[in-house]
Tab-separated table of C-alpha atoms in Angstrom:
chain	number	residue	atom	x	y	z
A	1	UNK	CA	-29.413	-19.315	-14.514
A	2	UNK	CA	-29.139	-22.881	-13.120
A	3	UNK	CA	-27.278	-23.339	-9.870
A	4	UNK	CA	-24.103	-25.425	-10.001
A	5	UNK	CA	-24.482	-26.090	-13.726
A	6	UNK	CA	-22.263	-24.706	-16.436
A	7	UNK	CA	-24.117	-23.506	-19.528
A	8	UNK	CA	-22.746	-25.712	-22.298
A	9	UNK	CA	-24.417	-23.595	-24.971
A	10	UNK	CA	-26.874	-26.331	-25.946
A	11	UNK	CA	-30.591	-25.907	-26.324
A	12	UNK	CA	-31.098	-28.872	-23.979
A	13	UNK	CA	-29.431	-26.895	-21.165
A	14	UNK	CA	-32.266	-24.348	-21.259
A	15	UNK	CA	-34.905	-27.068	-20.699
A	16	UNK	CA	-37.534	-25.202	-22.703
A	17	UNK	CA	-40.848	-27.050	-22.567
A	18	UNK	CA	-42.499	-27.829	-25.909
A	19	UNK	CA	-45.403	-25.677	-27.064
A	20	UNK	CA	-48.530	-27.612	-25.976
A	21	UNK	CA	-50.483	-26.099	-28.893
A	22	UNK	CA	-48.004	-27.398	-31.497
A	23	UNK	CA	-47.469	-30.968	-30.396
A	24	UNK	CA	-45.486	-33.542	-32.380
A	25	UNK	CA	-43.641	-36.695	-31.446
A	26	UNK	CA	-40.114	-36.653	-32.809
A	27	UNK	CA	-39.318	-40.338	-32.335
A	28	UNK	CA	-39.161	-43.646	-34.191
A	29	UNK	CA	-42.398	-45.142	-35.465
A	30	UNK	CA	-43.531	-48.696	-34.729
A	31	UNK	CA	-46.778	-50.577	-35.336
A	32	UNK	CA	-49.473	-52.048	-33.135
A	33	UNK	CA	-48.670	-55.464	-34.581
A	34	UNK	CA	-45.089	-55.270	-33.278
A	35	UNK	CA	-46.311	-54.261	-29.806
A	36	UNK	CA	-48.875	-57.039	-29.252
A	37	UNK	CA	-48.331	-58.848	-25.923
A	38	UNK	CA	-45.773	-56.319	-24.726
A	39	UNK	CA	-45.999	-53.887	-21.815
A	40	UNK	CA	-44.897	-50.278	-22.078
A	41	UNK	CA	-45.660	-46.794	-20.754
A	42	UNK	CA	-48.039	-44.491	-22.615
A	43	UNK	CA	-46.949	-40.873	-22.264
A	44	UNK	CA	-49.215	-38.919	-24.581
A	45	UNK	CA	-51.347	-39.039	-27.709
A	46	UNK	CA	-52.909	-36.741	-30.260
A	47	UNK	CA	-55.637	-37.041	-32.841
A	48	UNK	CA	-54.393	-36.885	-36.441
A	49	UNK	CA	-55.617	-37.284	-39.989
A	50	UNK	CA	-53.775	-39.770	-42.183
A	51	UNK	CA	-54.145	-41.101	-45.708
A	52	UNK	CA	-56.262	-43.852	-44.116
A	53	UNK	CA	-58.760	-41.371	-42.672
A	54	UNK	CA	-59.451	-38.856	-39.929
A	55	UNK	CA	-59.647	-39.391	-36.195
A	56	UNK	CA	-56.644	-41.678	-35.821
A	57	UNK	CA	-54.581	-41.406	-32.655
A	58	UNK	CA	-50.808	-41.101	-32.660
A	59	UNK	CA	-49.573	-42.556	-29.370
A	60	UNK	CA	-46.194	-41.832	-27.733
A	61	UNK	CA	-44.727	-44.689	-25.684
A	62	UNK	CA	-41.551	-45.668	-23.840
A	63	UNK	CA	-40.353	-49.071	-22.627
A	64	UNK	CA	-39.925	-47.812	-19.051
A	65	UNK	CA	-41.334	-44.849	-17.168
A	66	UNK	CA	-37.911	-43.250	-16.717
A	67	UNK	CA	-36.543	-44.165	-20.166
A	68	UNK	CA	-34.785	-41.326	-22.004
A	69	UNK	CA	-36.495	-39.566	-24.921
A	70	UNK	CA	-34.279	-41.354	-27.436
A	71	UNK	CA	-36.067	-44.612	-26.493
A	72	UNK	CA	-39.532	-43.171	-27.171
A	73	UNK	CA	-41.609	-44.568	-30.008
A	74	UNK	CA	-44.929	-43.720	-31.592
A	75	UNK	CA	-47.668	-45.740	-33.237
A	76	UNK	CA	-50.942	-45.011	-34.990
A	77	UNK	CA	-54.214	-46.559	-33.886
A	78	UNK	CA	-57.833	-46.405	-34.878
A	79	UNK	CA	-58.898	-48.941	-32.238
A	80	UNK	CA	-62.068	-47.656	-30.561
A	81	UNK	CA	-61.106	-49.450	-27.351
A	82	UNK	CA	-57.615	-47.957	-27.195
A	83	UNK	CA	-58.931	-44.485	-28.074
A	84	UNK	CA	-61.591	-44.773	-25.335
A	85	UNK	CA	-58.978	-45.705	-22.720
A	86	UNK	CA	-56.614	-42.916	-23.811
A	87	UNK	CA	-59.419	-40.361	-23.591
A	88	UNK	CA	-60.275	-41.518	-20.048
A	89	UNK	CA	-56.609	-41.327	-18.984
A	90	UNK	CA	-56.396	-37.767	-20.341
A	91	UNK	CA	-59.599	-36.767	-18.509
A	92	UNK	CA	-57.960	-37.910	-15.287
A	93	UNK	CA	-54.646	-36.239	-16.159
A	94	UNK	CA	-53.044	-39.616	-15.394
A	95	UNK	CA	-50.180	-39.925	-17.889
A	96	UNK	CA	-47.817	-41.754	-17.997
A	97	UNK	CA	-49.651	-45.070	-17.627
A	98	UNK	CA	-48.311	-48.638	-17.941
A	99	UNK	CA	-50.309	-50.841	-20.323
A	100	UNK	CA	-50.070	-54.140	-22.159
A	101	UNK	CA	-51.240	-54.184	-25.768
A	102	UNK	CA	-53.349	-57.215	-26.679
A	103	UNK	CA	-55.033	-58.309	-29.891
A	104	UNK	CA	-57.790	-60.677	-30.898
A	105	UNK	CA	-57.935	-60.887	-34.664
A	106	UNK	CA	-57.955	-57.277	-35.833
A	107	UNK	CA	-59.190	-55.963	-32.460
A	108	UNK	CA	-56.491	-54.168	-30.447
A	109	UNK	CA	-56.932	-53.213	-26.803
A	110	UNK	CA	-55.013	-52.236	-23.647
A	111	UNK	CA	-54.922	-54.209	-20.429
């Protein structure tokens, strides 16, 4: 199946891609507040409904572009500016993208 690799019987060995129509981020959750003034790589996002309302984005990030999946984190945002930028990145099919999260009062945005 894979040249020069011994099948160890694990699911990871098969390298099955996730179903793009059933997306979820199986990683630790953080908050925007904890990420302010830090740089990280944005890998993906999805629109979700939460107890706080509809139209929130759940954003998957990693500290480095080549960081393993076990270092991935996710955070929720309802920032219009962040959502606008994420939508433009998706339109360009330009993930992953390195950003710095900034805040002014309750306004969160990417640089």
